[in-house]
Short mmCIF file of C-alpha atoms in Angstrom, two decimals:
data_model
loop_
_atom_site.label_atom_id
_atom_site.label_comp_id
_atom_site.label_asym_id
_atom_site.label_seq_id
_atom_site.Cartn_x
_atom_site.Cartn_y
_atom_site.Cartn_z
CA MET A 46 16.66 6.51 -34.56
CA LEU A 47 17.06 2.92 -33.41
CA LYS A 48 14.42 0.31 -34.03
CA ASN A 49 14.53 -2.89 -31.94
CA TYR A 50 12.58 -5.91 -33.14
CA ARG A 51 11.09 -8.31 -30.60
CA PRO A 52 12.15 -11.98 -30.66
CA VAL A 53 10.16 -14.54 -32.61
CA SER A 54 9.98 -17.80 -30.64
CA ASN A 55 7.67 -19.53 -28.15
CA ILE A 56 6.59 -16.12 -26.82
CA PRO A 57 6.00 -13.95 -29.90
CA PHE A 58 5.57 -10.61 -28.13
CA ILE A 59 6.81 -9.40 -24.76
CA SER A 60 5.10 -6.19 -23.76
CA LYS A 61 6.55 -3.59 -21.45
CA VAL A 62 4.01 -4.55 -18.79
CA ILE A 63 5.11 -8.19 -18.83
CA GLU A 64 8.73 -7.08 -18.78
CA ARG A 65 8.15 -5.01 -15.64
CA VAL A 66 6.30 -7.87 -13.93
CA VAL A 67 9.11 -10.31 -14.70
CA THR A 68 11.71 -7.80 -13.50
CA LYS A 69 9.89 -7.37 -10.20
CA GLN A 70 9.49 -11.13 -9.71
CA LEU A 71 13.15 -11.76 -10.53
CA THR A 72 14.24 -9.02 -8.11
CA ASN A 73 12.07 -10.47 -5.32
CA TYR A 74 13.40 -13.96 -6.07
CA ILE A 75 17.03 -12.80 -5.86
CA CYS A 76 16.39 -10.93 -2.60
CA GLU A 77 14.39 -13.76 -0.99
CA TYR A 78 17.11 -16.35 -1.57
CA ASN A 79 19.98 -13.89 -1.01
CA LEU A 80 21.45 -14.53 -4.45
CA GLY A 81 22.38 -10.95 -5.27
CA ASP A 82 25.46 -8.90 -4.51
CA ARG A 83 24.96 -6.77 -1.40
CA SER A 84 27.74 -4.42 -2.51
CA GLN A 85 26.05 -3.65 -5.83
CA SER A 86 23.87 -0.52 -5.69
CA ALA A 87 22.51 -0.21 -9.22
CA TYR A 88 18.88 -0.91 -10.16
CA LYS A 89 17.77 -1.65 -6.59
CA CYS A 90 15.03 0.00 -4.59
CA GLY A 91 16.44 2.27 -1.89
CA HIS A 92 19.93 2.16 -3.43
CA SER A 93 21.55 5.03 -5.31
CA THR A 94 24.88 6.53 -6.26
CA GLU A 95 24.71 8.50 -3.02
CA THR A 96 24.31 5.42 -0.81
CA ALA A 97 27.14 3.71 -2.69
CA LEU A 98 29.50 6.67 -2.30
CA LEU A 99 28.41 7.14 1.31
CA LYS A 100 29.46 3.58 2.12
CA VAL A 101 32.85 3.90 0.40
CA LYS A 102 33.59 7.31 1.91
CA SER A 103 32.54 6.15 5.38
CA ASP A 104 34.98 3.23 5.16
CA ILE A 105 37.75 5.58 4.00
CA ASP A 106 37.00 8.12 6.74
CA MET A 107 37.16 5.47 9.47
CA ALA A 108 40.44 4.15 8.04
CA LEU A 109 41.93 7.65 8.16
CA ASP A 110 40.53 8.12 11.67
CA ASN A 111 42.41 4.99 12.79
CA GLY A 112 45.68 6.30 11.33
CA ASP A 113 45.61 4.18 8.16
CA GLY A 114 45.68 5.03 4.47
CA VAL A 115 43.56 3.64 1.63
CA ILE A 116 44.34 2.50 -1.91
CA LEU A 117 41.35 3.20 -4.18
CA VAL A 118 41.05 1.87 -7.74
CA LEU A 119 38.18 2.81 -10.07
CA LEU A 120 37.82 0.17 -12.79
CA ASP A 121 36.43 1.03 -16.21
CA LEU A 122 34.79 -1.50 -18.54
CA SER A 123 34.51 -0.98 -22.29
CA ALA A 124 30.96 -1.35 -23.67
CA ALA A 125 30.01 -3.73 -20.85
CA PHE A 126 26.28 -3.92 -21.61
CA ASP A 127 26.89 -4.58 -25.31
CA THR A 128 29.33 -7.48 -24.88
CA VAL A 129 27.29 -9.77 -22.62
CA ASP A 130 27.53 -13.29 -24.05
CA HIS A 131 24.06 -14.85 -24.20
CA LEU A 132 25.19 -18.44 -23.75
CA ILE A 133 27.21 -17.58 -20.65
CA LEU A 134 24.24 -15.62 -19.29
CA TYR A 135 21.87 -18.58 -19.81
CA ASN A 136 24.26 -20.92 -18.01
CA ARG A 137 24.63 -18.42 -15.16
CA LEU A 138 20.88 -18.02 -14.74
CA GLU A 139 20.47 -21.79 -14.64
CA ASN A 140 23.44 -22.85 -12.52
CA MET A 141 23.95 -19.88 -10.18
CA PHE A 142 20.39 -18.58 -9.83
CA GLY A 143 18.46 -21.84 -10.31
CA ILE A 144 16.23 -20.54 -13.12
CA LYS A 145 15.17 -23.46 -15.29
CA GLY A 146 12.41 -24.75 -17.54
CA THR A 147 9.81 -22.31 -18.84
CA ALA A 148 11.29 -19.41 -16.89
CA LEU A 149 14.68 -19.88 -18.54
CA GLN A 150 13.01 -20.20 -21.95
CA PHE A 151 11.37 -16.83 -21.33
CA PHE A 152 14.75 -15.15 -20.89
CA ILE A 153 16.12 -16.92 -23.96
CA SER A 154 13.13 -15.68 -25.94
CA TYR A 155 13.69 -12.19 -24.57
CA LEU A 156 17.29 -11.98 -25.83
CA VAL A 157 17.50 -14.02 -29.06
CA ASP A 158 16.51 -12.90 -32.55
CA ARG A 159 16.86 -9.21 -31.79
CA TYR A 160 17.67 -6.89 -34.67
CA GLN A 161 18.68 -3.29 -34.95
CA GLN A 162 18.69 -0.72 -37.72
CA VAL A 163 19.44 2.98 -37.96
CA GLN A 164 17.36 5.65 -39.68
CA ILE A 165 18.87 9.00 -40.69
CA ASN A 166 16.27 11.27 -42.29
CA GLU A 167 14.68 9.04 -44.98
CA VAL A 168 17.53 6.54 -45.25
CA ILE A 169 17.23 3.27 -43.29
CA SER A 170 20.12 0.85 -42.91
CA GLU A 171 19.89 -2.92 -43.21
CA ARG A 172 18.88 -4.95 -40.21
CA ILE A 173 21.74 -6.34 -38.13
CA GLN A 174 21.21 -9.19 -35.71
CA LEU A 175 22.32 -8.52 -32.14
CA GLU A 176 24.20 -11.62 -31.05
CA THR A 177 25.52 -10.19 -27.76
CA GLY A 178 24.48 -7.67 -25.14
CA VAL A 179 21.35 -6.85 -23.16
CA PRO A 180 18.81 -4.22 -24.28
CA GLN A 181 19.78 -0.86 -22.81
CA GLY A 182 16.87 1.39 -21.96
CA SER A 183 14.80 -1.66 -21.05
CA VAL A 184 13.65 -2.60 -17.55
CA LEU A 185 14.87 -6.19 -17.52
CA GLY A 186 18.18 -5.74 -19.38
CA PRO A 187 20.15 -4.08 -16.55
CA LEU A 188 19.02 -6.72 -14.04
CA LEU A 189 20.26 -9.47 -16.35
CA PHE A 190 23.59 -7.62 -16.56
CA LEU A 191 23.89 -7.72 -12.76
CA CYS A 192 23.24 -11.47 -12.85
CA TYR A 193 25.96 -11.79 -15.46
CA MET A 194 28.44 -9.89 -13.25
CA ARG A 195 27.61 -11.75 -10.02
CA PRO A 196 30.69 -14.05 -9.94
CA LEU A 197 32.98 -11.00 -10.02
CA ALA A 198 32.06 -10.12 -6.42
CA LEU A 199 32.92 -13.62 -5.22
CA LEU A 200 36.27 -13.39 -6.98
CA ILE A 201 37.15 -10.04 -5.36
CA GLU A 202 36.25 -11.29 -1.88
CA LYS A 203 38.83 -14.07 -2.15
CA HIS A 204 41.62 -11.48 -2.35
CA GLY A 205 40.57 -9.68 0.83
CA VAL A 206 39.90 -6.44 -1.06
CA MET A 207 36.88 -4.30 -0.26
CA TYR A 208 34.73 -3.28 -3.21
CA HIS A 209 31.53 -1.59 -4.25
CA GLY A 210 29.77 -1.61 -7.58
CA TYR A 211 27.27 0.51 -9.43
CA ALA A 212 26.30 -1.20 -12.69
CA ASP A 213 29.57 -1.54 -14.64
CA ASP A 214 31.48 0.89 -12.36
CA THR A 215 33.50 -1.07 -9.80
CA GLN A 216 35.50 0.44 -6.94
CA LEU A 217 38.24 -1.52 -5.20
CA TYR A 218 39.86 -0.28 -2.01
CA ILE A 219 42.16 -1.68 0.65
CA ARG A 220 43.68 -0.24 3.83
CA PHE A 221 47.34 0.01 4.72
CA THR A 222 49.28 1.24 7.74
CA ARG A 223 50.23 4.83 7.07
CA ASN A 224 53.71 4.77 8.66
CA SER A 225 54.79 1.43 7.20
CA GLU A 226 56.26 1.16 3.69
CA GLN A 227 56.03 -2.62 3.95
CA SER A 228 52.29 -2.43 4.63
CA LEU A 229 51.84 -0.22 1.55
CA LYS A 230 53.79 -2.69 -0.60
CA ILE A 231 51.71 -5.63 0.65
CA ALA A 232 48.47 -3.73 -0.04
CA MET A 233 49.67 -2.82 -3.55
CA THR A 234 50.59 -6.45 -4.23
CA LYS A 235 47.14 -7.65 -3.12
CA MET A 236 45.44 -5.03 -5.26
CA GLU A 237 47.50 -5.88 -8.36
CA ALA A 238 46.83 -9.62 -7.91
CA CYS A 239 43.11 -8.94 -7.52
CA ILE A 240 42.98 -6.76 -10.66
CA GLU A 241 44.95 -9.32 -12.66
CA ASN A 242 42.46 -12.00 -11.64
CA ILE A 243 39.58 -9.66 -12.55
CA LYS A 244 41.14 -9.06 -15.95
CA GLU A 245 41.42 -12.83 -16.61
CA TRP A 246 37.80 -13.34 -15.53
CA MET A 247 36.60 -10.57 -17.84
CA LEU A 248 38.45 -12.03 -20.82
CA SER A 249 36.86 -15.42 -20.23
CA ASN A 250 33.43 -13.75 -19.98
CA LYS A 251 33.79 -11.64 -23.16
CA LEU A 252 34.28 -8.37 -21.22
CA LYS A 253 37.16 -5.90 -21.51
CA LEU A 254 38.86 -3.93 -18.78
CA ASN A 255 39.87 -0.51 -20.07
CA GLU A 256 43.30 -0.01 -18.53
CA GLU A 257 43.74 3.50 -19.91
CA LYS A 258 40.62 4.82 -18.17
CA THR A 259 41.16 2.92 -14.91
CA GLU A 260 42.07 5.41 -12.15
CA PHE A 261 44.17 4.86 -9.04
CA LEU A 262 44.41 6.95 -5.85
CA ILE A 263 46.39 6.66 -2.65
CA ILE A 264 44.31 8.39 0.02
CA SER A 265 46.02 9.61 3.18
CA THR A 266 46.96 12.77 5.06
CA ASN A 267 48.93 15.75 3.80
CA HIS A 268 51.80 14.78 6.13
CA PHE A 269 52.02 11.34 4.49
CA PHE A 270 52.46 12.83 1.00
CA LYS A 271 55.07 15.33 2.22
CA CYS A 272 57.12 12.53 3.77
CA SER A 273 56.81 10.19 0.76
CA ASP A 274 59.57 10.71 -1.79
CA GLN A 275 57.92 8.69 -4.54
CA LEU A 276 54.50 7.06 -4.57
CA PRO A 277 54.26 3.54 -6.04
CA LYS A 278 52.56 2.93 -9.39
CA LEU A 279 49.83 0.37 -9.98
CA LEU A 280 50.67 -2.38 -12.48
CA ILE A 281 47.77 -3.63 -14.63
CA GLY A 282 48.94 -6.02 -17.32
CA GLN A 283 51.85 -4.20 -18.96
CA THR A 284 50.64 -0.72 -17.96
CA TYR A 285 51.86 1.28 -14.97
CA ILE A 286 49.26 3.71 -13.62
CA PRO A 287 50.54 6.56 -11.41
CA SER A 288 48.63 7.71 -8.36
CA ALA A 289 46.34 10.58 -9.36
CA LEU A 290 45.60 13.74 -7.40
CA GLY A 291 41.90 13.01 -7.73
CA ALA A 292 39.29 11.14 -9.74
CA ARG A 293 35.62 11.52 -10.60
CA ASN A 294 33.61 8.80 -8.86
CA LEU A 295 29.90 8.54 -9.76
CA GLY A 296 29.62 12.30 -10.12
CA VAL A 297 31.67 13.20 -7.03
CA TYR A 298 35.33 14.21 -7.27
CA PHE A 299 37.44 12.22 -4.77
CA ASP A 300 40.87 13.71 -3.99
CA ARG A 301 43.82 12.06 -2.30
CA GLU A 302 43.22 13.76 1.06
CA MET A 303 39.45 13.19 0.86
CA ASN A 304 38.65 16.80 1.77
CA LEU A 305 36.37 17.18 -1.30
CA HIS A 306 37.75 20.67 -1.98
CA SER A 307 38.00 20.03 -5.73
CA HIS A 308 34.46 18.59 -5.82
CA ILE A 309 33.03 21.65 -4.11
CA SER A 310 34.96 24.02 -6.40
CA THR A 311 33.70 22.17 -9.49
CA THR A 312 30.14 22.21 -8.15
CA ILE A 313 30.25 25.94 -7.39
CA LYS A 314 31.59 26.70 -10.87
CA SER A 315 28.73 24.74 -12.45
CA LEU A 316 26.10 26.36 -10.20
CA TYR A 317 27.25 29.91 -10.96
CA PHE A 318 27.12 29.10 -14.67
CA HIS A 319 23.44 28.15 -14.31
CA LEU A 320 22.72 31.18 -12.13
CA ARG A 321 24.21 33.53 -14.73
CA THR A 322 22.19 31.86 -17.46
CA ILE A 323 18.96 32.15 -15.47
CA GLY A 324 19.80 35.74 -14.59
CA LYS A 325 19.91 36.72 -18.27
CA ILE A 326 16.28 35.65 -18.76
CA ARG A 327 15.02 36.40 -15.23
CA ARG A 328 12.81 39.28 -16.38
CA TYR A 329 10.70 36.87 -18.43
CA PHE A 330 9.83 34.74 -15.37
CA ASN A 331 7.52 35.37 -12.50
CA ARG A 332 8.71 34.49 -8.99
CA GLU A 333 7.26 30.97 -8.84
CA THR A 334 8.54 30.02 -12.30
CA CYS A 335 12.04 31.25 -11.44
CA ARG A 336 11.91 29.32 -8.17
CA THR A 337 11.06 26.16 -10.07
CA VAL A 338 13.87 26.67 -12.57
CA VAL A 339 16.40 27.34 -9.79
CA ALA A 340 15.23 24.24 -7.93
CA ALA A 341 15.72 22.13 -11.06
CA LEU A 342 19.12 23.49 -12.11
CA VAL A 343 20.74 24.74 -8.91
CA THR A 344 19.19 23.32 -5.74
CA SER A 345 19.11 19.77 -7.09
CA ARG A 346 22.83 19.98 -7.90
CA LEU A 347 23.52 21.51 -4.50
CA ASP A 348 21.77 18.58 -2.80
CA TYR A 349 23.34 15.81 -4.90
CA CYS A 350 25.35 13.55 -2.56
CA ASN A 351 25.43 16.32 0.05
CA SER A 352 25.51 13.68 2.81
CA LEU A 353 29.17 13.16 1.84
CA LEU A 354 29.95 16.74 2.88
CA SER A 355 29.56 16.08 6.61
CA THR A 356 33.36 15.83 7.02
CA VAL A 357 34.37 18.94 5.04
CA HIS A 358 35.58 22.15 6.69
CA LYS A 359 33.10 24.89 7.62
CA LYS A 360 34.79 27.23 5.13
CA GLU A 361 33.81 24.88 2.29
CA ILE A 362 30.20 24.76 3.51
CA HIS A 363 30.22 28.57 3.61
CA ARG A 364 31.25 28.66 -0.06
CA LEU A 365 28.21 26.55 -0.95
CA GLN A 366 26.03 28.70 1.29
CA MET A 367 27.03 31.79 -0.71
CA VAL A 368 25.75 30.08 -3.86
CA GLN A 369 22.42 29.32 -2.21
CA ASN A 370 22.17 32.93 -0.98
CA ASN A 371 22.73 34.25 -4.50
CA ALA A 372 20.13 31.82 -5.85
CA ALA A 373 17.61 33.09 -3.29
CA ARG A 374 18.31 36.72 -4.24
CA LEU A 375 17.86 35.84 -7.90
CA VAL A 376 14.45 34.31 -7.23
CA ASP A 377 13.30 37.29 -5.14
CA ARG A 378 15.13 39.87 -7.31
CA ARG A 379 16.96 41.37 -4.35
CA ARG A 380 20.41 42.85 -4.14
CA GLY A 381 22.87 43.20 -1.27
CA ARG A 382 23.29 41.01 1.78
CA GLU A 383 20.50 42.24 3.98
CA GLY A 384 17.71 39.94 5.07
CA ILE A 385 19.12 36.70 3.66
CA HIS A 386 17.92 34.58 6.61
CA LEU A 387 14.41 35.97 6.27
CA LEU A 388 14.49 35.39 2.52
CA LEU A 389 15.57 31.74 2.92
CA ASN A 390 12.77 31.28 5.43
CA GLU A 391 10.22 32.78 3.01
CA LEU A 392 11.40 30.41 0.27
CA HIS A 393 11.32 27.55 2.80
CA TRP A 394 14.96 26.69 2.02
CA LEU A 395 17.11 25.17 4.73
CA PRO A 396 20.72 26.43 4.89
CA VAL A 397 23.34 24.13 3.41
CA TYR A 398 24.62 22.69 6.69
CA LEU A 399 21.08 21.85 7.80
CA ARG A 400 20.31 20.27 4.43
CA ILE A 401 23.20 17.89 5.14
CA ASN A 402 21.78 17.08 8.57
CA TYR A 403 18.34 16.60 7.01
CA LYS A 404 19.74 14.02 4.57
CA LEU A 405 21.59 12.13 7.31
CA CYS A 406 18.47 12.00 9.51
CA LEU A 407 16.47 10.74 6.55
CA PHE A 408 18.91 7.86 6.12
CA ALA A 409 18.66 7.11 9.85
CA TYR A 410 14.86 6.99 9.72
CA LYS A 411 14.93 4.57 6.78
CA ILE A 412 17.45 2.35 8.59
CA LEU A 413 15.35 2.19 11.77
CA ASN A 414 12.08 1.47 9.96
CA ASN A 415 12.16 -1.99 8.42
CA ASN A 416 9.14 -1.25 6.23
CA ILE A 417 11.26 1.21 4.21
CA THR A 418 13.92 -0.16 1.89
CA SER A 419 17.45 0.75 2.96
CA PRO A 420 20.75 -0.77 1.77
CA ASP A 421 22.13 -3.50 4.02
CA TYR A 422 25.57 -1.90 4.00
CA LEU A 423 24.12 1.26 5.56
CA ASN A 424 22.01 -0.72 8.03
CA GLU A 425 25.17 -2.40 9.30
CA SER A 426 27.06 0.87 9.72
CA VAL A 427 24.84 2.05 12.60
CA GLN A 428 23.44 0.19 15.59
CA ILE A 429 20.23 0.65 17.57
CA TYR A 430 20.82 1.84 21.13
CA ARG A 431 19.66 -0.68 23.72
CA PRO A 432 19.91 0.61 27.32
CA SER A 433 20.96 -1.77 30.07
CA ARG A 434 17.77 -0.96 31.98
CA THR A 435 14.66 0.97 31.03
CA LEU A 436 13.27 3.76 33.19
CA ARG A 437 9.78 5.17 32.94
CA SER A 438 11.18 8.67 32.56
CA SER A 439 13.72 7.73 29.91
CA ASN A 440 13.43 8.85 26.31
CA ASP A 441 15.54 6.13 24.73
CA SER A 442 13.09 4.99 22.06
CA ASN A 443 14.39 4.84 18.49
CA MET A 444 17.89 5.97 19.39
CA LEU A 445 21.21 4.93 17.87
CA THR A 446 24.49 3.97 19.48
CA CYS A 447 27.15 6.66 19.15
CA PRO A 448 30.55 5.08 18.38
CA ARG A 449 33.77 6.68 19.55
CA SER A 450 36.20 8.34 17.19
CA LYS A 451 39.80 9.48 17.43
CA SER A 452 39.69 12.60 15.28
CA ALA A 453 37.35 15.22 13.84
CA ARG A 454 37.20 13.27 10.59
CA GLY A 455 35.97 10.17 12.37
CA TYR A 456 33.46 12.17 14.42
CA ASN A 457 31.97 13.70 11.25
CA SER A 458 31.86 10.41 9.32
CA PHE A 459 28.49 8.88 8.52
CA CYS A 460 28.56 6.09 11.12
CA VAL A 461 29.39 8.53 13.96
CA ARG A 462 27.75 11.84 13.05
CA THR A 463 24.43 10.34 11.97
CA PRO A 464 23.67 8.76 15.39
CA ASN A 465 24.64 12.02 17.15
CA ILE A 466 22.32 14.14 15.00
CA TRP A 467 19.54 11.56 15.17
CA ASN A 468 19.66 11.31 18.97
CA SER A 469 19.44 15.10 19.25
CA LEU A 470 16.01 15.08 17.60
CA PRO A 471 12.91 15.26 19.83
CA GLY A 472 11.21 11.95 20.50
CA VAL A 473 8.06 13.05 18.69
CA VAL A 474 10.10 13.51 15.50
CA ARG A 475 12.00 10.21 15.82
CA ASP A 476 8.74 8.31 16.45
CA SER A 477 6.94 9.64 13.36
CA PRO A 478 4.53 6.97 12.02
CA ASN A 479 5.52 7.35 8.37
CA ILE A 480 8.20 9.00 6.29
CA MET A 481 6.01 11.85 5.00
CA ILE A 482 5.16 12.98 8.54
CA PHE A 483 8.80 12.54 9.53
CA LYS A 484 10.03 14.80 6.70
CA LYS A 485 7.52 17.48 7.65
CA GLN A 486 8.31 17.40 11.36
CA LEU A 487 12.06 17.19 10.77
CA LYS A 488 12.07 20.21 8.48
CA THR A 489 10.01 22.19 10.99
CA PHE A 490 12.44 21.30 13.78
CA LEU A 491 15.49 22.25 11.70
CA PHE A 492 13.88 25.56 10.70
CA LYS A 493 13.40 26.40 14.37
CA GLN A 494 17.10 25.70 14.92
CA CYS A 495 17.95 28.01 12.05
CA ILE A 496 15.82 30.87 13.43
CA ILE A 497 17.32 30.52 16.88
#
C-alpha cells in the first residue's frame, strides 16, 4: 500500500476538490489560447483511444486508397510519468504556457516535498522523497505530463512526419509511393532522422526511449509484399528494428495489410473465453443478471473501437456476429440457430454491422453539433454539405459532403463511409435536438432496417 504525503509549503493542504478545479481551469486555459497539442488524445473531454486510432487508421486507409504505402512506428517510453524533471516542468509552464506568479507557486507546491512509503502487512518502509515525476492516479498529474511533453509535437512537425499521441504512447507515420523504392528510402530516412531527434530531445528532458519495445510496420498491399525481396529495417541509435507482421496499438492489433484479421481473431478468442466462463455458472443467474454480466464482459469488448471495423471484409463481421449470437443464446438459455433475429430484437441488441454504423453516426452527430465536444482532427475529416441553391422541397439540412474514393477501402474509410451513412438517415433523426433523443431515434431507425 502506497502512502503519499502532501507538500508542506505556502499551501499546506491541497484537497481533491481543489485539484479538480485547478485541472479544469488549466484545461480551459490551454484550450482558450490554443496552447495544447491537437494530436494528443489523452485526458481530454470527447477524446479517447478510439478517436485516436480512428484518425490514424483513416489516414492510412486514404493513403492505401491513393496507391501509397505507410511507415508506422510505435514509440515506447520507459517510466515516462516517473521521470518528469520538476525544474524543467516549472520552466515549461512559465515560458511556454505563460503561468507565473501565484499560479506557478501553486504547481510548485503541488509537486515538491512529496514522500512515499510502502506497507506490507505490518511492516512499513522508510519515507523516500520523490524528486521527479508527477503523481499517477491524481487528476492534475497527467495534465502536467502533457504540458511537459508539448515541445515534442513541435519537433516532430519539423520533420514532415505525421503523428498522434495518447499520453506517453506516440505513433509516427509517413506515406511513400508504393511502386518506388526511392520513395520508400526517402521516407525511411525522414523517419530515422525524426526518431533520432526525438531520442536526443528525450535525453535532454530526462526521458528514455525504449528501443527494444519500439515497433515498426510497413503497411501496404499483399502484392507489394510479394514483390518486395527484402524489406528495409529501421535504425534507432545502434539498433536495427525489422518490419513486424503486426503490432498492438492502444488495444487494437494493426497488421501490415490493415485488414484487422488478427485483431478480430484475438477478440473472438477472448470473447469465447468469457462466454465459456459465464456458461459454467449460468444456472446461478437469472436472465437479467446474466444479461448484465454478458454486457460487461462480452458486449463491451465487442464494441471497443468497432468504428475501425468499417473497412473489414463481411466474412470478418460474420465471425463477430456468431459470437454475439452465442452470447444471446447464453442469456436466453436457448440452443440451435432458430429465432436468432427475434432473440436479438427481444434483447434490444443491434447486429454487429449496425453497431458499427451506430458508432459512426454518433461521431457524425457530435461533429455537427458544436455544443458537444468532438476532437478537432475528426471535425476536419468531414465537411458539412452546402448546396449551391436551396429549394423549399429539399432535405439538405445537417448533411455531410461525400468525398470520392478510388477503391472499396477508401469508400469504407471513416471520412467517406460516415457521410454516406449519415446522409441516409431521415431528416427527423439528423435534426434531433440533443444527443439522448438522437441515440433513441437512431437505434429505432436501425432496428427497423434490421427487421426489414
